[in-house]
Amino acid sequence: MTPLKEKETREGGHQDSYDSSEGERRTNSETDVVSQIDRGMVIYICFFNGASEELLQKMVSTLLNVRLCEASSGRLVSVLELPGSILIVPQATLGGKAKGRSMQYHNNISKEDGLRLYGAFVSLCEKEVATASAGSSVEVKHGTYGNRQVLQLDTNGPYTHLMDF
């Protein structure tokens, strides 16, 4: 199970990283769980300067249809074919570049544009899941853009991928 704790701290937030795992999203308190998934995919997302809505459909289609999740039979399937869920986590720090002994985030999109793209990305994921997995138990849960979020992740092996669109 992967918990995601959320705090009221503003952060900026196009790179995707995802993990085939279990996830949980929480609020400020250690005990208040906001969202939780058991089996499925955790998607960390960051938007860079130049990101646009035209790219979002390709991102959603690729992430939800790529065969990276292991079915009970041992065969690889997409998250849409699992009895599982998707947890989307806005993660602006994916856009950081090391400069000397500190990190810089000059390539990240503005907070306003990031919020708009994040909302559109979540909506497209929800629509795709509703269409592609009608009748199954796949659901989309997500963090709040701009808030500090703490994630507890239990994963079946080191199975994290980075996709740059």
XYZ file of C-alpha atoms in Angstrom:
165
model
C 0.000 0.000 0.000
C 1.344 3.463 -0.884
C 0.214 6.474 1.183
C 0.376 9.993 -0.205
C 0.288 12.734 2.421
C -0.597 16.229 1.297
C 0.453 19.518 2.891
C -0.587 23.071 2.064
C 2.741 24.187 0.584
C 2.826 25.617 -2.936
C 5.176 23.993 -5.433
C 5.429 24.285 -9.188
C 4.726 21.421 -11.343
C 6.637 17.416 -18.364
C 8.068 14.416 -17.473
C 6.297 11.332 -16.235
C 7.608 8.667 -13.978
C 5.426 5.788 -12.970
C 5.629 2.746 -10.791
C 3.595 -0.441 -10.923
C 2.695 -0.624 -7.275
C 0.288 0.137 -4.491
C -0.248 3.735 -3.403
C -1.920 5.859 -0.773
C -2.420 9.640 -0.633
C -2.703 11.356 2.780
C -3.334 14.829 4.214
C -1.176 16.689 6.784
C -1.695 14.130 9.511
C 0.148 10.836 9.577
C -3.157 9.025 10.004
C -5.450 10.850 7.554
C -5.386 8.910 4.289
C -6.745 10.998 1.413
C -6.365 8.436 -1.391
C -5.175 4.881 -1.533
C -4.742 2.319 -4.256
C -3.869 -1.290 -3.768
C -2.627 -2.663 -7.067
C -2.020 -0.462 -10.065
C 0.172 2.349 -11.294
C 1.564 5.469 -9.623
C 2.241 8.296 -12.110
C 4.472 11.201 -11.058
C 4.105 14.122 -13.461
C 6.010 17.350 -14.094
C 5.453 19.812 -16.946
C 8.376 21.635 -18.588
C 8.337 24.947 -20.470
C 6.719 24.425 -23.863
C 4.322 21.702 -22.691
C 0.863 22.027 -24.230
C -2.536 20.368 -24.186
C -1.893 18.863 -27.637
C 0.573 16.444 -26.048
C -1.699 15.280 -23.221
C -3.730 12.705 -25.196
C -0.535 10.975 -26.392
C 0.777 10.916 -22.820
C -2.439 9.423 -21.435
C -2.746 6.829 -24.195
C 0.871 5.711 -23.801
C 0.848 5.548 -20.007
C -2.449 3.696 -19.710
C -1.859 1.229 -22.554
C 1.808 0.283 -22.180
C 2.191 -3.311 -20.933
C 4.168 -2.979 -17.722
C 1.901 -4.472 -15.064
C 2.204 -8.118 -14.168
C -1.064 -10.063 -14.224
C -1.669 -12.972 -11.859
C -0.706 -15.266 -14.755
C 2.726 -13.610 -14.892
C 2.062 -12.013 -18.271
C 2.562 -8.265 -18.740
C -0.611 -6.233 -19.290
C -1.608 -2.572 -19.265
C -3.036 -1.000 -16.115
C -6.410 -0.952 -17.902
C -6.370 -4.762 -18.020
C -5.692 -5.154 -14.300
C -8.084 -5.162 -11.475
C -6.162 -2.125 -10.221
C -6.087 1.646 -10.027
C -4.050 4.704 -10.992
C -2.644 7.298 -8.571
C -1.459 10.540 -10.225
C 1.013 12.625 -8.210
C 2.121 16.105 -9.341
C 5.899 16.167 -8.816
C 7.583 19.425 -9.890
C 10.958 18.293 -8.559
C 11.290 15.899 -11.513
C 12.187 19.009 -13.533
C 15.204 19.900 -11.412
C 18.744 20.239 -12.719
C 21.775 20.165 -10.462
C 23.881 23.316 -10.542
C 26.797 23.141 -8.198
C 25.465 21.931 -4.867
C 21.877 23.050 -5.393
C 18.916 22.291 -7.640
C 17.338 24.683 -10.132
C 13.890 24.428 -11.678
C 14.130 26.990 -14.491
C 12.796 24.511 -17.087
C 9.506 23.936 -15.253
C 6.345 25.486 -16.647
C 4.661 28.330 -14.739
C 2.489 27.307 -11.792
C -0.672 28.569 -13.510
C -0.010 26.647 -16.741
C 1.088 23.583 -14.764
C -2.170 23.609 -12.803
C -4.191 23.879 -16.025
C -2.284 21.039 -17.735
C -2.405 18.850 -14.635
C -6.196 19.239 -14.401
C -6.570 18.409 -18.097
C -4.250 15.384 -17.734
C -6.251 14.008 -14.795
C -9.534 14.540 -16.698
C -8.207 12.742 -19.776
C -7.023 9.823 -17.626
C -10.453 9.585 -15.996
C -12.211 9.633 -19.400
C -9.855 7.029 -20.883
C -10.296 4.726 -17.888
C -14.095 5.128 -17.973
C -14.171 4.276 -21.684
C -11.571 1.502 -21.797
C -12.377 -0.332 -18.597
C -16.151 -0.099 -18.377
C -17.332 -2.661 -15.852
C -13.907 -3.231 -14.312
C -12.567 -1.921 -11.030
C -9.914 0.440 -12.455
C -10.197 3.935 -10.972
C -8.167 7.141 -11.072
C -7.098 8.953 -7.905
C -4.881 12.021 -7.807
C -2.985 14.490 -5.681
C -3.562 18.241 -5.555
C -1.333 20.335 -7.794
C 0.800 22.795 -5.858
C 0.517 21.076 -2.477
C 3.370 19.277 -0.779
C 2.515 15.588 -0.825
C 4.094 12.682 0.976
C 3.869 9.280 -0.643
C 4.425 5.904 0.939
C 5.086 3.340 -1.750
C 5.126 -0.438 -1.575
C 6.334 -1.891 -4.841
C 6.966 -5.360 -6.201
C 10.624 -4.915 -7.061
C 12.433 -1.877 -8.389
C 10.116 -1.234 -11.293
C 10.079 2.490 -12.039
C 10.245 3.961 -15.548
C 10.824 7.489 -16.826
C 8.960 8.641 -19.922
C 9.770 11.962 -21.525
C 7.212 13.225 -24.036
